[in-house]
Amino acid sequence: MFQPVERTHHLPQKVADEIGKKIETGELQPGGKLPAELSLARTFGVSRSVIREAIAKLRSEGLVETRHGIGAFVLSTVRRSKIRLEICGVPDPNDLPGLFQLRLPLERQAARLAATEHKVNDLSILREHVFEMSRVSDWLAKGIGSDIAFHLAVARATQNRFYVDMLSPLLTYLGDIIPLAFRCTGDTNIATTTFDEHRAVYEAIAARDQDGAEKWMTSHIVNSASRLGLGEDALFGMPLRANKNV
């Protein structure tokens, strides 16, 4: 079904693209289970960590969902976002201020809508992502995929496809940049801090607390910007300046 991918600087994206093509052409059917992680790693000739990141990218695009202890399954709605970021070359940390300024109003409103519009399955998916984050000690190596997937799950919980269309490319690109930026800032307490923030967002959504969901999502994004060395000018409309050290 699959062939080994050419070894480049961005293997996870290449693997995700190959699997995505099989989903879009119908070779992988909605509801079907993807091959096991080890099997995919052998087929593509890559490490299991590359496969995990590729699955996280597919999940953030709404193409698959993961079920704890079972595996990854193709979602019944298999429409890629029609809104694309044109990314050339290596992800650039200098894009962070603009990305955060765009994501703040989108995500805090998405959290607010998710609190009232979510379905039972949406909560299950959000809870699974929070659970995955609770087990992560090395955030840069293993936590970012679950982080991005959580935010996309919030977008899907709004039941408004345009939030997914807007946020999927933005957050996927952000997930590529964050590891580069954190290597410069040296934050060593990422896992515990960001887990608590995501849990607060989840609990507010589960309680159908619109104000709480918006408040905690706003707090999380502002704190994330701060951890990346960005000031509030990157979020609230003042001139955008990337941190010199990022």
CSV table of C-alpha atoms in Angstrom, one decimal:
chain,number,residue,atom,x,y,z
A,1,MET,CA,0.0,0.0,0.0
A,2,PHE,CA,2.7,2.5,1.0
A,3,GLN,CA,6.3,3.0,-0.2
A,4,PRO,CA,9.4,4.2,1.7
A,5,VAL,CA,9.6,8.0,1.7
A,6,GLU,CA,12.6,10.0,0.6
A,7,ARG,CA,14.7,11.1,3.6
A,8,THR,CA,14.4,14.9,4.0
A,9,HIS,CA,14.4,17.4,6.8
A,10,HIS,CA,10.7,17.0,7.2
A,11,LEU,CA,9.8,13.3,7.2
A,12,PRO,CA,6.6,13.6,9.3
A,13,GLN,CA,4.9,15.8,6.8
A,14,LYS,CA,5.9,13.6,3.9
A,15,VAL,CA,4.5,10.5,5.7
A,16,ALA,CA,1.3,12.4,6.6
A,17,ASP,CA,0.9,13.5,2.9
A,18,GLU,CA,1.2,9.9,1.7
A,19,ILE,CA,-1.3,8.6,4.1
A,20,GLY,CA,-3.6,11.6,3.4
A,21,LYS,CA,-3.6,10.7,-0.3
A,22,LYS,CA,-4.7,7.2,0.5
A,23,ILE,CA,-7.6,8.6,2.5
A,24,GLU,CA,-8.6,11.1,-0.1
A,25,THR,CA,-8.6,8.5,-2.9
A,26,GLY,CA,-10.7,6.1,-0.9
A,27,GLU,CA,-8.0,3.5,-0.6
A,28,LEU,CA,-8.3,4.0,3.2
A,29,GLN,CA,-12.0,4.0,4.0
A,30,PRO,CA,-13.8,6.1,6.6
A,31,GLY,CA,-14.0,4.1,9.9
A,32,GLY,CA,-11.0,2.0,8.8
A,33,LYS,CA,-8.1,1.5,11.2
A,34,LEU,CA,-4.6,2.6,10.1
A,35,PRO,CA,-1.8,0.0,10.3
A,36,ALA,CA,-0.1,-0.2,13.6
A,37,GLU,CA,2.6,2.3,14.4
A,38,LEU,CA,5.5,-0.2,14.1
A,39,SER,CA,4.1,-1.5,10.8
A,40,LEU,CA,3.9,2.0,9.4
A,41,ALA,CA,7.4,2.7,10.6
A,42,ARG,CA,8.8,-0.3,8.8
A,43,THR,CA,6.8,0.3,5.6
A,44,PHE,CA,7.9,3.9,5.3
A,45,GLY,CA,11.5,3.2,6.5
A,46,VAL,CA,11.3,5.8,9.3
A,47,SER,CA,11.3,5.8,13.1
A,48,ARG,CA,8.2,5.4,15.3
A,49,SER,CA,8.5,8.9,16.5
A,50,VAL,CA,8.2,10.1,12.9
A,51,ILE,CA,5.0,8.1,12.5
A,52,ARG,CA,3.6,9.5,15.8
A,53,GLU,CA,4.2,13.0,14.5
A,54,ALA,CA,2.7,12.2,11.1
A,55,ILE,CA,-0.4,10.8,12.8
A,56,ALA,CA,-0.6,14.0,14.9
A,57,LYS,CA,-0.6,16.1,11.8
A,58,LEU,CA,-3.3,14.0,10.2
A,59,ARG,CA,-5.3,14.3,13.4
A,60,SER,CA,-4.9,18.1,13.4
A,61,GLU,CA,-6.2,18.2,9.8
A,62,GLY,CA,-9.3,16.2,10.8
A,63,LEU,CA,-8.5,13.2,8.7
A,64,VAL,CA,-8.0,10.6,11.5
A,65,GLU,CA,-8.8,10.2,15.2
A,66,THR,CA,-6.9,8.2,17.8
A,67,ARG,CA,-8.4,5.9,20.4
A,68,HIS,CA,-6.3,5.2,23.4
A,69,GLY,CA,-4.8,1.7,23.4
A,70,ILE,CA,-6.5,0.9,20.0
A,71,GLY,CA,-5.0,3.0,17.2
A,72,ALA,CA,-5.8,5.6,14.6
A,73,PHE,CA,-9.0,5.5,12.5
A,74,VAL,CA,-10.0,7.4,9.4
A,75,LEU,CA,-12.7,9.9,10.1
A,76,SER,CA,-16.0,9.8,8.1
A,77,THR,CA,-15.6,13.5,7.1
A,78,VAL,CA,-12.5,13.4,4.9
A,79,ARG,CA,-12.4,16.9,3.5
A,80,ARG,CA,-9.0,18.7,3.7
A,81,SER,CA,-9.0,22.3,4.6
A,82,LYS,CA,-9.3,24.5,1.4
A,83,ILE,CA,-7.5,27.3,3.2
A,84,ARG,CA,-3.8,26.7,3.0
A,85,LEU,CA,-0.7,28.5,4.3
A,86,GLU,CA,1.9,28.7,1.6
A,87,ILE,CA,5.1,27.6,3.5
A,88,CYS,CA,8.4,27.6,1.6
A,89,GLY,CA,11.5,26.2,3.1
A,90,VAL,CA,12.2,25.8,6.8
A,91,PRO,CA,9.5,27.0,9.3
A,92,ASP,CA,10.5,30.5,10.5
A,93,PRO,CA,10.1,31.5,14.2
A,94,ASN,CA,9.9,35.1,13.1
A,95,ASP,CA,6.3,34.3,11.9
A,96,LEU,CA,5.3,33.7,15.6
A,97,PRO,CA,4.0,37.2,16.3
A,98,GLY,CA,1.7,37.2,13.3
A,99,LEU,CA,0.4,33.7,14.0
A,100,PHE,CA,-0.4,34.5,17.6
A,101,GLN,CA,-2.1,37.7,16.7
A,102,LEU,CA,-4.4,35.7,14.3
A,103,ARG,CA,-5.0,32.7,16.6
A,104,LEU,CA,-6.1,34.6,19.7
A,105,PRO,CA,-9.4,36.0,18.5
A,106,LEU,CA,-10.2,32.8,16.5
A,107,GLU,CA,-9.4,30.4,19.3
A,108,ARG,CA,-11.0,32.2,22.2
A,109,GLN,CA,-14.3,32.5,20.2
A,110,ALA,CA,-14.0,28.9,19.1
A,111,ALA,CA,-13.7,27.8,22.8
A,112,ARG,CA,-16.7,29.9,23.6
A,113,LEU,CA,-18.8,28.2,20.9
A,114,ALA,CA,-17.4,24.8,21.7
A,115,ALA,CA,-18.8,25.2,25.2
A,116,THR,CA,-22.4,25.3,23.9
A,117,GLU,CA,-22.2,23.4,20.6
A,118,HIS,CA,-20.0,20.4,21.5
A,119,LYS,CA,-21.3,16.8,21.1
A,120,VAL,CA,-20.6,13.9,23.4
A,121,ASN,CA,-17.9,12.6,21.0
A,122,ASP,CA,-16.2,16.0,20.9
A,123,LEU,CA,-15.7,15.8,24.7
A,124,SER,CA,-14.3,12.2,24.4
A,125,ILE,CA,-11.8,13.4,21.9
A,126,LEU,CA,-10.8,16.4,24.0
A,127,ARG,CA,-10.5,14.3,27.1
A,128,GLU,CA,-8.2,11.8,25.2
A,129,HIS,CA,-5.9,14.6,24.2
A,130,VAL,CA,-5.7,16.0,27.7
A,131,PHE,CA,-5.0,12.4,29.0
A,132,GLU,CA,-2.1,12.1,26.4
A,133,MET,CA,-0.7,15.4,27.6
A,134,SER,CA,-0.8,14.2,31.2
A,135,ARG,CA,1.7,11.4,30.4
A,136,VAL,CA,4.2,13.6,28.6
A,137,SER,CA,7.5,14.6,30.3
A,138,ASP,CA,9.4,15.8,27.2
A,139,TRP,CA,7.0,18.3,25.7
A,140,LEU,CA,9.1,19.2,22.6
A,141,ALA,CA,9.6,15.6,21.6
A,142,LYS,CA,6.1,14.1,22.4
A,143,GLY,CA,3.7,16.7,23.6
A,144,ILE,CA,3.3,19.2,20.7
A,145,GLY,CA,1.3,16.8,18.6
A,146,SER,CA,-1.3,16.3,21.3
A,147,ASP,CA,-1.3,20.0,22.0
A,148,ILE,CA,-2.1,20.9,18.4
A,149,ALA,CA,-4.7,18.1,18.1
A,150,PHE,CA,-6.5,19.4,21.2
A,151,HIS,CA,-6.8,22.9,19.7
A,152,LEU,CA,-8.2,21.4,16.4
A,153,ALA,CA,-10.6,19.3,18.4
A,154,VAL,CA,-11.9,22.5,20.1
A,155,ALA,CA,-12.4,24.0,16.6
A,156,ARG,CA,-14.3,20.9,15.4
A,157,ALA,CA,-16.5,21.1,18.6
A,158,THR,CA,-17.9,24.4,17.4
A,159,GLN,CA,-19.7,22.5,14.7
A,160,ASN,CA,-18.6,25.3,12.4
A,161,ARG,CA,-16.3,23.9,9.6
A,162,PHE,CA,-14.8,27.3,8.9
A,163,TYR,CA,-13.1,27.4,12.2
A,164,VAL,CA,-11.4,24.1,11.3
A,165,ASP,CA,-10.5,25.5,7.8
A,166,MET,CA,-8.9,28.5,9.3
A,167,LEU,CA,-7.1,27.0,12.3
A,168,SER,CA,-5.9,23.7,10.7
A,169,PRO,CA,-3.1,25.2,8.5
A,170,LEU,CA,-2.3,27.9,11.1
A,171,LEU,CA,-1.9,25.4,14.0
A,172,THR,CA,-0.1,22.8,11.9
A,173,TYR,CA,2.5,25.4,10.9
A,174,LEU,CA,2.7,26.6,14.5
A,175,GLY,CA,3.5,23.1,15.6
A,176,ASP,CA,6.5,23.1,13.2
A,177,ILE,CA,7.8,26.4,14.6
A,178,ILE,CA,7.4,26.0,18.3
A,179,PRO,CA,10.2,23.4,18.8
A,180,LEU,CA,12.6,25.8,17.1
A,181,ALA,CA,11.5,28.7,19.3
A,182,PHE,CA,11.6,26.8,22.6
A,183,ARG,CA,15.1,25.7,22.0
A,184,CYS,CA,16.0,29.4,22.2
A,185,THR,CA,13.9,30.3,25.2
A,186,GLY,CA,14.9,27.4,27.3
A,187,ASP,CA,11.6,27.0,29.2
A,188,THR,CA,12.0,23.7,31.2
A,189,ASN,CA,8.6,23.6,32.8
A,190,ILE,CA,6.5,23.4,29.6
A,191,ALA,CA,4.8,20.0,30.2
A,192,THR,CA,3.3,20.7,33.6
A,193,THR,CA,2.3,24.3,32.9
A,194,THR,CA,0.6,23.7,29.6
A,195,PHE,CA,-1.2,20.5,30.7
A,196,ASP,CA,-2.9,22.5,33.5
A,197,GLU,CA,-3.9,25.2,31.0
A,198,HIS,CA,-5.4,22.7,28.6
A,199,ARG,CA,-7.2,20.9,31.3
A,200,ALA,CA,-8.8,24.1,32.5
A,201,VAL,CA,-10.1,24.8,28.9
A,202,TYR,CA,-11.4,21.3,28.7
A,203,GLU,CA,-13.2,21.5,32.0
A,204,ALA,CA,-14.9,24.7,31.1
A,205,ILE,CA,-16.1,23.4,27.7
A,206,ALA,CA,-17.4,20.2,29.4
A,207,ALA,CA,-19.3,22.3,31.9
A,208,ARG,CA,-20.8,24.4,29.0
A,209,ASP,CA,-19.3,27.4,30.6
A,210,GLN,CA,-18.9,29.9,27.8
A,211,ASP,CA,-17.2,32.6,29.8
A,212,GLY,CA,-14.8,30.2,31.5
A,213,ALA,CA,-13.9,28.5,28.2
A,214,GLU,CA,-13.1,31.9,26.6
A,215,LYS,CA,-11.2,33.1,29.7
A,216,TRP,CA,-9.0,30.0,30.0
A,217,MET,CA,-8.3,29.8,26.2
A,218,THR,CA,-7.3,33.4,26.2
A,219,SER,CA,-5.1,32.9,29.3
A,220,HIS,CA,-3.4,29.9,27.7
A,221,ILE,CA,-2.6,31.6,24.4
A,222,VAL,CA,-1.3,34.7,26.2
A,223,ASN,CA,0.9,32.5,28.5
A,224,SER,CA,2.1,30.5,25.5
A,225,ALA,CA,3.2,33.7,23.7
A,226,SER,CA,5.0,34.7,26.9
A,227,ARG,CA,6.8,31.4,27.1
A,228,LEU,CA,8.0,31.9,23.5
A,229,GLY,CA,9.4,35.3,24.4
A,230,LEU,CA,6.6,37.4,22.9
A,231,GLY,CA,5.1,40.4,24.6
A,232,GLU,CA,1.5,41.5,24.5
A,233,ASP,CA,2.2,43.7,21.5
A,234,ALA,CA,2.2,40.4,19.5
A,235,LEU,CA,-1.4,39.8,20.5
A,236,PHE,CA,-3.3,43.0,20.9
A,237,GLY,CA,-2.6,45.0,17.7
A,238,MET,CA,0.5,47.0,18.5
A,239,PRO,CA,3.5,46.7,16.1
A,240,LEU,CA,4.6,43.1,15.6
A,241,ARG,CA,8.2,42.3,16.7
A,242,ALA,CA,9.6,38.9,16.9
A,243,ASN,CA,11.8,38.2,19.9
A,244,LYS,CA,15.5,38.7,18.9
A,245,ASN,CA,16.5,35.3,20.4
A,246,VAL,CA,13.8,33.3,18.6
